[in-house]
mmCIF file of C-alpha atoms in Angstrom:
data_model
loop_
_atom_site.group_PDB
_atom_site.id
_atom_site.type_symbol
_atom_site.label_atom_id
_atom_site.label_comp_id
_atom_site.label_asym_id
_atom_site.label_seq_id
_atom_site.Cartn_x
_atom_site.Cartn_y
_atom_site.Cartn_z
ATOM 1 C CA UNK A 1 0.741 -103.241 -46.217
ATOM 2 C CA UNK A 2 -2.254 -100.966 -46.461
ATOM 3 C CA UNK A 3 -3.659 -100.318 -43.020
ATOM 4 C CA UNK A 4 -7.337 -100.926 -42.527
ATOM 5 C CA UNK A 5 -9.167 -97.619 -42.181
ATOM 6 C CA UNK A 6 -11.288 -97.486 -39.046
ATOM 7 C CA UNK A 7 -14.099 -94.977 -39.157
ATOM 8 C CA UNK A 8 -15.832 -93.468 -36.163
ATOM 9 C CA UNK A 9 -19.600 -93.732 -35.772
ATOM 10 C CA UNK A 10 -19.974 -90.067 -36.712
ATOM 11 C CA UNK A 11 -17.917 -90.559 -39.876
ATOM 12 C CA UNK A 12 -19.983 -93.603 -40.881
ATOM 13 C CA UNK A 13 -23.218 -91.631 -40.472
ATOM 14 C CA UNK A 14 -21.812 -88.696 -42.469
ATOM 15 C CA UNK A 15 -20.543 -90.961 -45.264
ATOM 16 C CA UNK A 16 -23.864 -92.813 -45.444
ATOM 17 C CA UNK A 17 -25.685 -89.528 -45.975
ATOM 18 C CA UNK A 18 -23.137 -88.503 -48.608
ATOM 19 C CA UNK A 19 -23.705 -91.761 -50.494
ATOM 20 C CA UNK A 20 -27.489 -91.281 -50.390
ATOM 21 C CA UNK A 21 -27.126 -87.697 -51.649
ATOM 22 C CA UNK A 22 -24.840 -88.729 -54.523
ATOM 23 C CA UNK A 23 -27.164 -91.577 -55.508
ATOM 24 C CA UNK A 24 -30.135 -89.208 -55.376
ATOM 25 C CA UNK A 25 -28.209 -86.693 -57.481
ATOM 26 C CA UNK A 26 -27.641 -89.239 -60.239
ATOM 27 C CA UNK A 27 -31.262 -90.412 -60.209
ATOM 28 C CA UNK A 28 -32.570 -86.836 -60.421
ATOM 29 C CA UNK A 29 -30.208 -86.024 -63.289
ATOM 30 C CA UNK A 30 -31.617 -88.724 -65.560
ATOM 31 C CA UNK A 31 -34.105 -87.736 -68.309
ATOM 32 C CA UNK A 32 -36.797 -90.043 -66.899
ATOM 33 C CA UNK A 33 -36.828 -87.963 -63.696
ATOM 34 C CA UNK A 34 -37.538 -84.716 -65.540
ATOM 35 C CA UNK A 35 -40.706 -83.663 -67.325
ATOM 36 C CA UNK A 36 -38.756 -82.182 -70.247
ATOM 37 C CA UNK A 37 -37.104 -85.553 -70.911
ATOM 38 C CA UNK A 38 -33.620 -84.047 -70.737
ATOM 39 C CA UNK A 39 -30.667 -84.464 -68.393
ATOM 40 C CA UNK A 40 -30.800 -82.097 -65.422
ATOM 41 C CA UNK A 41 -27.658 -80.073 -64.668
ATOM 42 C CA UNK A 42 -25.613 -81.916 -62.058
ATOM 43 C CA UNK A 43 -25.439 -78.902 -59.742
ATOM 44 C CA UNK A 44 -29.237 -78.541 -59.744
ATOM 45 C CA UNK A 45 -29.669 -82.267 -59.100
ATOM 46 C CA UNK A 46 -27.064 -82.166 -56.319
ATOM 47 C CA UNK A 47 -28.751 -79.188 -54.667
ATOM 48 C CA UNK A 48 -32.180 -80.834 -54.825
ATOM 49 C CA UNK A 49 -30.888 -84.181 -53.532
ATOM 50 C CA UNK A 50 -29.040 -82.466 -50.674
ATOM 51 C CA UNK A 51 -32.039 -80.321 -49.756
ATOM 52 C CA UNK A 52 -34.293 -83.399 -49.816
ATOM 53 C CA UNK A 53 -32.018 -85.666 -47.767
ATOM 54 C CA UNK A 54 -31.220 -82.943 -45.241
ATOM 55 C CA UNK A 55 -34.952 -81.963 -45.179
ATOM 56 C CA UNK A 56 -34.066 -78.330 -45.790
ATOM 57 C CA UNK A 57 -36.894 -77.438 -48.166
ATOM 58 C CA UNK A 58 -34.911 -75.137 -50.454
ATOM 59 C CA UNK A 59 -35.516 -75.641 -54.172
ATOM 60 C CA UNK A 60 -33.996 -74.311 -57.385
ATOM 61 C CA UNK A 61 -36.775 -75.525 -59.677
ATOM 62 C CA UNK A 62 -40.428 -76.086 -58.820
ATOM 63 C CA UNK A 63 -40.785 -79.729 -57.784
ATOM 64 C CA UNK A 64 -44.229 -80.205 -59.294
ATOM 65 C CA UNK A 65 -43.351 -78.863 -62.752
ATOM 66 C CA UNK A 66 -39.666 -79.758 -63.162
ATOM 67 C CA UNK A 67 -39.771 -83.379 -62.035
ATOM 68 C CA UNK A 68 -41.797 -86.302 -63.369
ATOM 69 C CA UNK A 69 -43.673 -88.708 -61.115
ATOM 70 C CA UNK A 70 -40.518 -90.827 -60.968
ATOM 71 C CA UNK A 71 -38.416 -87.810 -59.997
ATOM 72 C CA UNK A 72 -40.918 -86.793 -57.324
ATOM 73 C CA UNK A 73 -40.866 -90.314 -55.868
ATOM 74 C CA UNK A 74 -37.057 -90.118 -55.713
ATOM 75 C CA UNK A 75 -37.355 -86.816 -53.839
ATOM 76 C CA UNK A 76 -39.939 -88.045 -51.319
ATOM 77 C CA UNK A 77 -37.853 -91.190 -50.744
ATOM 78 C CA UNK A 78 -34.810 -89.028 -50.000
ATOM 79 C CA UNK A 79 -36.942 -86.944 -47.643
ATOM 80 C CA UNK A 80 -38.166 -90.040 -45.804
ATOM 81 C CA UNK A 81 -34.641 -91.453 -45.495
ATOM 82 C CA UNK A 82 -33.360 -88.087 -44.324
ATOM 83 C CA UNK A 83 -36.211 -87.682 -41.852
ATOM 84 C CA UNK A 84 -35.783 -91.121 -40.324
ATOM 85 C CA UNK A 85 -32.010 -91.197 -40.666
ATOM 86 C CA UNK A 86 -30.155 -93.621 -42.927
ATOM 87 C CA UNK A 87 -28.959 -95.772 -40.021
ATOM 88 C CA UNK A 88 -32.505 -96.052 -38.682
ATOM 89 C CA UNK A 89 -33.743 -96.885 -42.170
ATOM 90 C CA UNK A 90 -31.192 -99.680 -42.597
ATOM 91 C CA UNK A 91 -31.920 -101.009 -39.107
ATOM 92 C CA UNK A 92 -35.585 -101.309 -40.022
ATOM 93 C CA UNK A 93 -34.573 -103.273 -43.112
ATOM 94 C CA UNK A 94 -32.444 -105.591 -40.956
ATOM 95 C CA UNK A 95 -35.367 -106.110 -38.581
ATOM 96 C CA UNK A 96 -37.623 -106.835 -41.559
ATOM 97 C CA UNK A 97 -35.326 -109.575 -42.885
ATOM 98 C CA UNK A 98 -34.834 -110.807 -39.292
ATOM 99 C CA UNK A 99 -31.085 -110.207 -39.242
ATOM 100 C CA UNK A 100 -29.475 -109.863 -35.820
ATOM 101 C CA UNK A 101 -28.337 -106.334 -34.957
ATOM 102 C CA UNK A 102 -24.703 -106.338 -33.815
ATOM 103 C CA UNK A 103 -23.291 -104.330 -30.913
ATOM 104 C CA UNK A 104 -21.450 -101.964 -33.261
ATOM 105 C CA UNK A 105 -24.681 -101.378 -35.185
ATOM 106 C CA UNK A 106 -26.505 -100.646 -31.933
ATOM 107 C CA UNK A 107 -23.846 -98.032 -31.164
ATOM 108 C CA UNK A 108 -24.489 -96.477 -34.567
ATOM 109 C CA UNK A 109 -28.217 -96.374 -33.842
ATOM 110 C CA UNK A 110 -27.513 -94.735 -30.498
ATOM 111 C CA UNK A 111 -25.343 -92.112 -32.213
ATOM 112 C CA UNK A 112 -27.777 -91.381 -35.044
ATOM 113 C CA UNK A 113 -30.899 -91.120 -32.858
ATOM 114 C CA UNK A 114 -29.211 -89.178 -30.074
ATOM 115 C CA UNK A 115 -30.106 -91.618 -27.311
ATOM 116 C CA UNK A 116 -27.712 -91.825 -24.371
ATOM 117 C CA UNK A 117 -27.861 -95.563 -23.692
ATOM 118 C CA UNK A 118 -27.226 -98.549 -25.918
ATOM 119 C CA UNK A 119 -29.904 -100.703 -24.304
ATOM 120 C CA UNK A 120 -33.290 -100.574 -25.993
ATOM 121 C CA UNK A 121 -32.003 -99.023 -29.224
ATOM 122 C CA UNK A 122 -33.710 -101.600 -31.456
ATOM 123 C CA UNK A 123 -36.952 -101.127 -29.520
ATOM 124 C CA UNK A 124 -36.588 -97.381 -30.072
ATOM 125 C CA UNK A 125 -36.199 -97.895 -33.819
ATOM 126 C CA UNK A 126 -39.373 -99.999 -33.905
ATOM 127 C CA UNK A 127 -41.176 -97.272 -31.981
ATOM 128 C CA UNK A 128 -39.871 -94.650 -34.413
ATOM 129 C CA UNK A 129 -41.114 -96.686 -37.371
ATOM 130 C CA UNK A 130 -44.562 -97.260 -35.880
ATOM 131 C CA UNK A 131 -44.908 -93.618 -34.850
ATOM 132 C CA UNK A 132 -43.829 -92.394 -38.268
ATOM 133 C CA UNK A 133 -46.214 -94.769 -40.039
ATOM 134 C CA UNK A 134 -49.084 -93.788 -37.748
ATOM 135 C CA UNK A 135 -48.698 -90.020 -38.038
ATOM 136 C CA UNK A 136 -47.835 -89.946 -41.736
ATOM 137 C CA UNK A 137 -50.618 -92.419 -42.482
ATOM 138 C CA UNK A 138 -53.248 -90.399 -40.626
ATOM 139 C CA UNK A 139 -52.034 -87.192 -42.250
ATOM 140 C CA UNK A 140 -52.046 -88.765 -45.709
ATOM 141 C CA UNK A 141 -55.588 -90.088 -45.207
ATOM 142 C CA UNK A 142 -56.975 -86.724 -44.095
ATOM 143 C CA UNK A 143 -55.216 -84.829 -46.884
ATOM 144 C CA UNK A 144 -56.187 -87.380 -49.540
ATOM 145 C CA UNK A 145 -59.860 -87.115 -48.607
ATOM 146 C CA UNK A 146 -59.660 -83.316 -48.745
ATOM 147 C CA UNK A 147 -57.734 -83.267 -52.044
ATOM 148 C CA UNK A 148 -60.266 -85.670 -53.583
ATOM 149 C CA UNK A 149 -62.641 -82.698 -53.882
ATOM 150 C CA UNK A 150 -60.119 -80.970 -56.171
ATOM 151 C CA UNK A 151 -58.375 -83.845 -57.969
ATOM 152 C CA UNK A 152 -59.101 -87.389 -59.204
ATOM 153 C CA UNK A 153 -58.736 -89.999 -56.444
ATOM 154 C CA UNK A 154 -55.400 -91.301 -57.727
ATOM 155 C CA UNK A 155 -53.785 -87.871 -57.687
ATOM 156 C CA UNK A 156 -55.491 -86.988 -54.391
ATOM 157 C CA UNK A 157 -54.002 -90.063 -52.684
ATOM 158 C CA UNK A 158 -50.561 -89.331 -54.123
ATOM 159 C CA UNK A 159 -50.730 -85.675 -53.068
ATOM 160 C CA UNK A 160 -51.888 -86.733 -49.615
ATOM 161 C CA UNK A 161 -48.964 -89.121 -49.149
ATOM 162 C CA UNK A 162 -46.350 -86.743 -50.576
ATOM 163 C CA UNK A 163 -47.350 -83.724 -48.512
ATOM 164 C CA UNK A 164 -47.888 -85.754 -45.353
ATOM 165 C CA UNK A 165 -44.355 -87.171 -45.541
ATOM 166 C CA UNK A 166 -42.927 -83.785 -46.515
ATOM 167 C CA UNK A 167 -44.657 -82.063 -43.592
ATOM 168 C CA UNK A 168 -43.884 -84.723 -40.984
ATOM 169 C CA UNK A 169 -40.205 -84.776 -41.972
ATOM 170 C CA UNK A 170 -40.230 -80.958 -41.926
ATOM 171 C CA UNK A 171 -39.011 -80.840 -45.529
ATOM 172 C CA UNK A 172 -41.394 -78.291 -47.043
ATOM 173 C CA UNK A 173 -41.453 -79.729 -50.575
ATOM 174 C CA UNK A 174 -44.747 -79.567 -52.474
ATOM 175 C CA UNK A 175 -45.891 -80.820 -55.878
ATOM 176 C CA UNK A 176 -48.783 -78.457 -56.582
ATOM 177 C CA UNK A 177 -46.704 -76.672 -59.218
ATOM 178 C CA UNK A 178 -46.246 -73.013 -60.186
ATOM 179 C CA UNK A 179 -44.329 -72.336 -56.966
ATOM 180 C CA UNK A 180 -47.540 -71.762 -55.015
ATOM 181 C CA UNK A 181 -46.727 -74.080 -52.094
ATOM 182 C CA UNK A 182 -49.873 -74.179 -49.896
ATOM 183 C CA UNK A 183 -51.180 -70.745 -50.922
ATOM 184 C CA UNK A 184 -54.289 -72.234 -52.629
ATOM 185 C CA UNK A 185 -55.307 -73.710 -49.259
ATOM 186 C CA UNK A 186 -54.695 -70.696 -47.005
ATOM 187 C CA UNK A 187 -58.400 -70.533 -46.144
ATOM 188 C CA UNK A 188 -58.816 -74.306 -45.812
ATOM 189 C CA UNK A 189 -58.653 -75.319 -42.121
ATOM 190 C CA UNK A 190 -58.438 -79.054 -42.887
ATOM 191 C CA UNK A 191 -55.251 -78.758 -44.943
ATOM 192 C CA UNK A 192 -53.667 -76.008 -42.848
ATOM 193 C CA UNK A 193 -54.265 -77.625 -39.445
ATOM 194 C CA UNK A 194 -53.250 -81.091 -40.666
ATOM 195 C CA UNK A 195 -49.970 -79.756 -42.055
ATOM 196 C CA UNK A 196 -49.397 -77.757 -38.846
ATOM 197 C CA UNK A 197 -49.936 -80.852 -36.696
ATOM 198 C CA UNK A 198 -47.585 -82.970 -38.818
ATOM 199 C CA UNK A 199 -44.842 -80.330 -38.733
ATOM 200 C CA UNK A 200 -45.173 -79.845 -34.976
ATOM 201 C CA UNK A 201 -45.232 -83.547 -34.077
ATOM 202 C CA UNK A 202 -42.424 -84.396 -36.481
ATOM 203 C CA UNK A 203 -40.336 -81.501 -35.194
ATOM 204 C CA UNK A 204 -40.482 -82.707 -31.586
ATOM 205 C CA UNK A 205 -38.142 -85.580 -32.382
ATOM 206 C CA UNK A 206 -38.029 -89.303 -31.766
ATOM 207 C CA UNK A 207 -36.671 -89.141 -28.213
ATOM 208 C CA UNK A 208 -39.532 -86.924 -27.066
ATOM 209 C CA UNK A 209 -42.118 -89.333 -28.488
ATOM 210 C CA UNK A 210 -40.396 -92.305 -26.892
ATOM 211 C CA UNK A 211 -40.261 -90.652 -23.488
ATOM 212 C CA UNK A 212 -43.922 -89.648 -23.668
ATOM 213 C CA UNK A 213 -44.943 -93.217 -24.542
ATOM 214 C CA UNK A 214 -42.760 -94.756 -21.822
ATOM 215 C CA UNK A 215 -44.262 -92.460 -19.173
ATOM 216 C CA UNK A 216 -47.840 -93.013 -20.417
ATOM 217 C CA UNK A 217 -48.053 -89.299 -21.272
ATOM 218 C CA UNK A 218 -47.729 -88.345 -17.598
ATOM 219 C CA UNK A 219 -46.073 -84.912 -17.704
ATOM 220 C CA UNK A 220 -44.673 -85.171 -14.180
ATOM 221 C CA UNK A 221 -42.588 -88.190 -15.223
ATOM 222 C CA UNK A 222 -41.169 -86.677 -18.417
ATOM 223 C CA UNK A 223 -37.409 -86.358 -18.698
ATOM 224 C CA UNK A 224 -35.926 -82.872 -18.568
ATOM 225 C CA UNK A 225 -35.186 -82.990 -22.310
ATOM 226 C CA UNK A 226 -38.837 -83.745 -23.078
ATOM 227 C CA UNK A 227 -40.134 -81.014 -20.781
ATOM 228 C CA UNK A 228 -37.786 -78.442 -22.314
ATOM 229 C CA UNK A 229 -38.650 -79.501 -25.876
ATOM 230 C CA UNK A 230 -42.400 -79.351 -25.237
ATOM 231 C CA UNK A 231 -42.300 -76.085 -23.286
ATOM 232 C CA UNK A 232 -40.066 -74.357 -25.828
ATOM 233 C CA UNK A 233 -42.102 -75.605 -28.786
ATOM 234 C CA UNK A 234 -45.453 -74.573 -27.310
ATOM 235 C CA UNK A 235 -44.066 -71.212 -26.181
ATOM 236 C CA UNK A 236 -42.672 -70.413 -29.638
ATOM 237 C CA UNK A 237 -45.844 -71.524 -31.411
ATOM 238 C CA UNK A 238 -48.238 -69.627 -29.123
ATOM 239 C CA UNK A 239 -46.005 -66.560 -28.974
ATOM 240 C CA UNK A 240 -45.477 -66.583 -32.727
ATOM 241 C CA UNK A 241 -49.179 -67.020 -33.427
ATOM 242 C CA UNK A 242 -50.108 -64.045 -31.243
ATOM 243 C CA UNK A 243 -47.349 -61.931 -32.802
ATOM 244 C CA UNK A 244 -48.356 -62.640 -36.410
ATOM 245 C CA UNK A 245 -52.037 -62.189 -35.588
ATOM 246 C CA UNK A 246 -51.388 -58.742 -34.106
ATOM 247 C CA UNK A 247 -48.847 -57.698 -36.729
ATOM 248 C CA UNK A 248 -50.342 -59.008 -39.970
ATOM 249 C CA UNK A 249 -54.119 -58.882 -39.358
ATOM 250 C CA UNK A 250 -54.391 -55.572 -41.221
ATOM 251 C CA UNK A 251 -51.511 -56.271 -43.548
ATOM 252 C CA UNK A 252 -50.672 -59.661 -45.121
ATOM 253 C CA UNK A 253 -53.782 -61.308 -43.610
ATOM 254 C CA UNK A 254 -56.156 -58.393 -44.242
ATOM 255 C CA UNK A 255 -58.148 -60.318 -46.865
ATOM 256 C CA UNK A 256 -58.916 -63.176 -44.453
ATOM 257 C CA UNK A 257 -61.734 -63.622 -41.940
ATOM 258 C CA UNK A 258 -60.783 -63.681 -38.247
ATOM 259 C CA UNK A 259 -60.752 -67.479 -37.944
ATOM 260 C CA UNK A 260 -58.660 -67.733 -41.104
ATOM 261 C CA UNK A 261 -56.270 -65.113 -39.708
ATOM 262 C CA UNK A 262 -55.779 -67.199 -36.562
ATOM 263 C CA UNK A 263 -55.013 -70.342 -38.585
ATOM 264 C CA UNK A 264 -52.714 -68.430 -40.959
ATOM 265 C CA UNK A 265 -50.890 -66.954 -37.943
ATOM 266 C CA UNK A 266 -50.538 -70.407 -36.380
ATOM 267 C CA UNK A 267 -49.202 -71.789 -39.652
ATOM 268 C CA UNK A 268 -46.753 -68.912 -40.030
ATOM 269 C CA UNK A 269 -45.538 -69.501 -36.458
ATOM 270 C CA UNK A 270 -44.942 -73.222 -37.032
ATOM 271 C CA UNK A 271 -43.595 -73.543 -40.566
ATOM 272 C CA UNK A 272 -40.520 -71.228 -40.402
ATOM 273 C CA UNK A 273 -38.908 -73.287 -37.646
ATOM 274 C CA UNK A 274 -37.829 -76.049 -40.019
ATOM 275 C CA UNK A 275 -40.571 -76.880 -42.504
ATOM 276 C CA UNK A 276 -40.390 -74.391 -45.372
ATOM 277 C CA UNK A 277 -44.016 -74.466 -46.523
ATOM 278 C CA UNK A 278 -45.678 -71.147 -47.350
ATOM 279 C CA UNK A 279 -49.370 -70.292 -47.178
ATOM 280 C CA UNK A 280 -48.986 -66.644 -48.223
ATOM 281 C CA UNK A 281 -46.633 -64.579 -50.342
ATOM 282 C CA UNK A 282 -43.795 -63.887 -47.902
ATOM 283 C CA UNK A 283 -43.015 -60.652 -49.753
ATOM 284 C CA UNK A 284 -46.214 -59.194 -48.270
ATOM 285 C CA UNK A 285 -45.015 -59.561 -44.663
ATOM 286 C CA UNK A 286 -43.823 -56.598 -42.610
ATOM 287 C CA UNK A 287 -40.125 -56.244 -41.798
ATOM 288 C CA UNK A 288 -40.798 -57.106 -38.144
ATOM 289 C CA UNK A 289 -42.431 -60.349 -39.284
ATOM 290 C CA UNK A 290 -39.370 -61.150 -41.391
ATOM 291 C CA UNK A 291 -37.248 -60.774 -38.273
ATOM 292 C CA UNK A 292 -39.445 -63.101 -36.201
ATOM 293 C CA UNK A 293 -39.663 -65.589 -39.068
#
């Protein structure tokens, strides 16, 4: 008889991500996903699907020019699933259809979110969903209003949603085309600061949010993990901002006004950590800035 294969929680999570990546690969390969109406090479589709699901931000082809609206929606869906985690995503679906979450599923949630106790896992997932919706929604609204000055309202709303999700999930994908990333908005404080805030908040992680909410944002009651995450994040951002401001003010940022230099330095300190957006041509940075980046 064939023995029943029993997978560990870690293996289930890994396999679920593999399935999502393979499905995304197939969808991105199809002609309808590409602006040229042709099949995309499987290796390019696989790379893009993997980068999207793992919120890496690396691209082979420019997202805005290579992929159609359908293809871009596939990519942002993969980013959202990867940012939330497939197990979290499926748990939300189970909650939506009012299906009871089993003990084994709660263990999977605990494993995928990194929480140390099985109690309150479903509550944590709800909190993750609400937090994600709140932050991405606010970011999308602000960006959509700003983009409406440059694009028709339909495109502005779409761009706002796409870049809000991409920033919050620390993915770094953009659909502006021509490989410019956020360079056209280097001097725009609304876009730059909104993207910075989304990257920073999203990068803190679900457990940090949950702890801050549970303690009513009282710093003295934060868990050690939360204190370390906040201190390290703020230290790296402030330190990086000061470094880039001092190093690149007369170099890569020489064409900017002082306030714009500060914002560009802040952006450059935040985005290299995980996000992958670019507001300037990275080839113009000094070697010391490459090292810090």
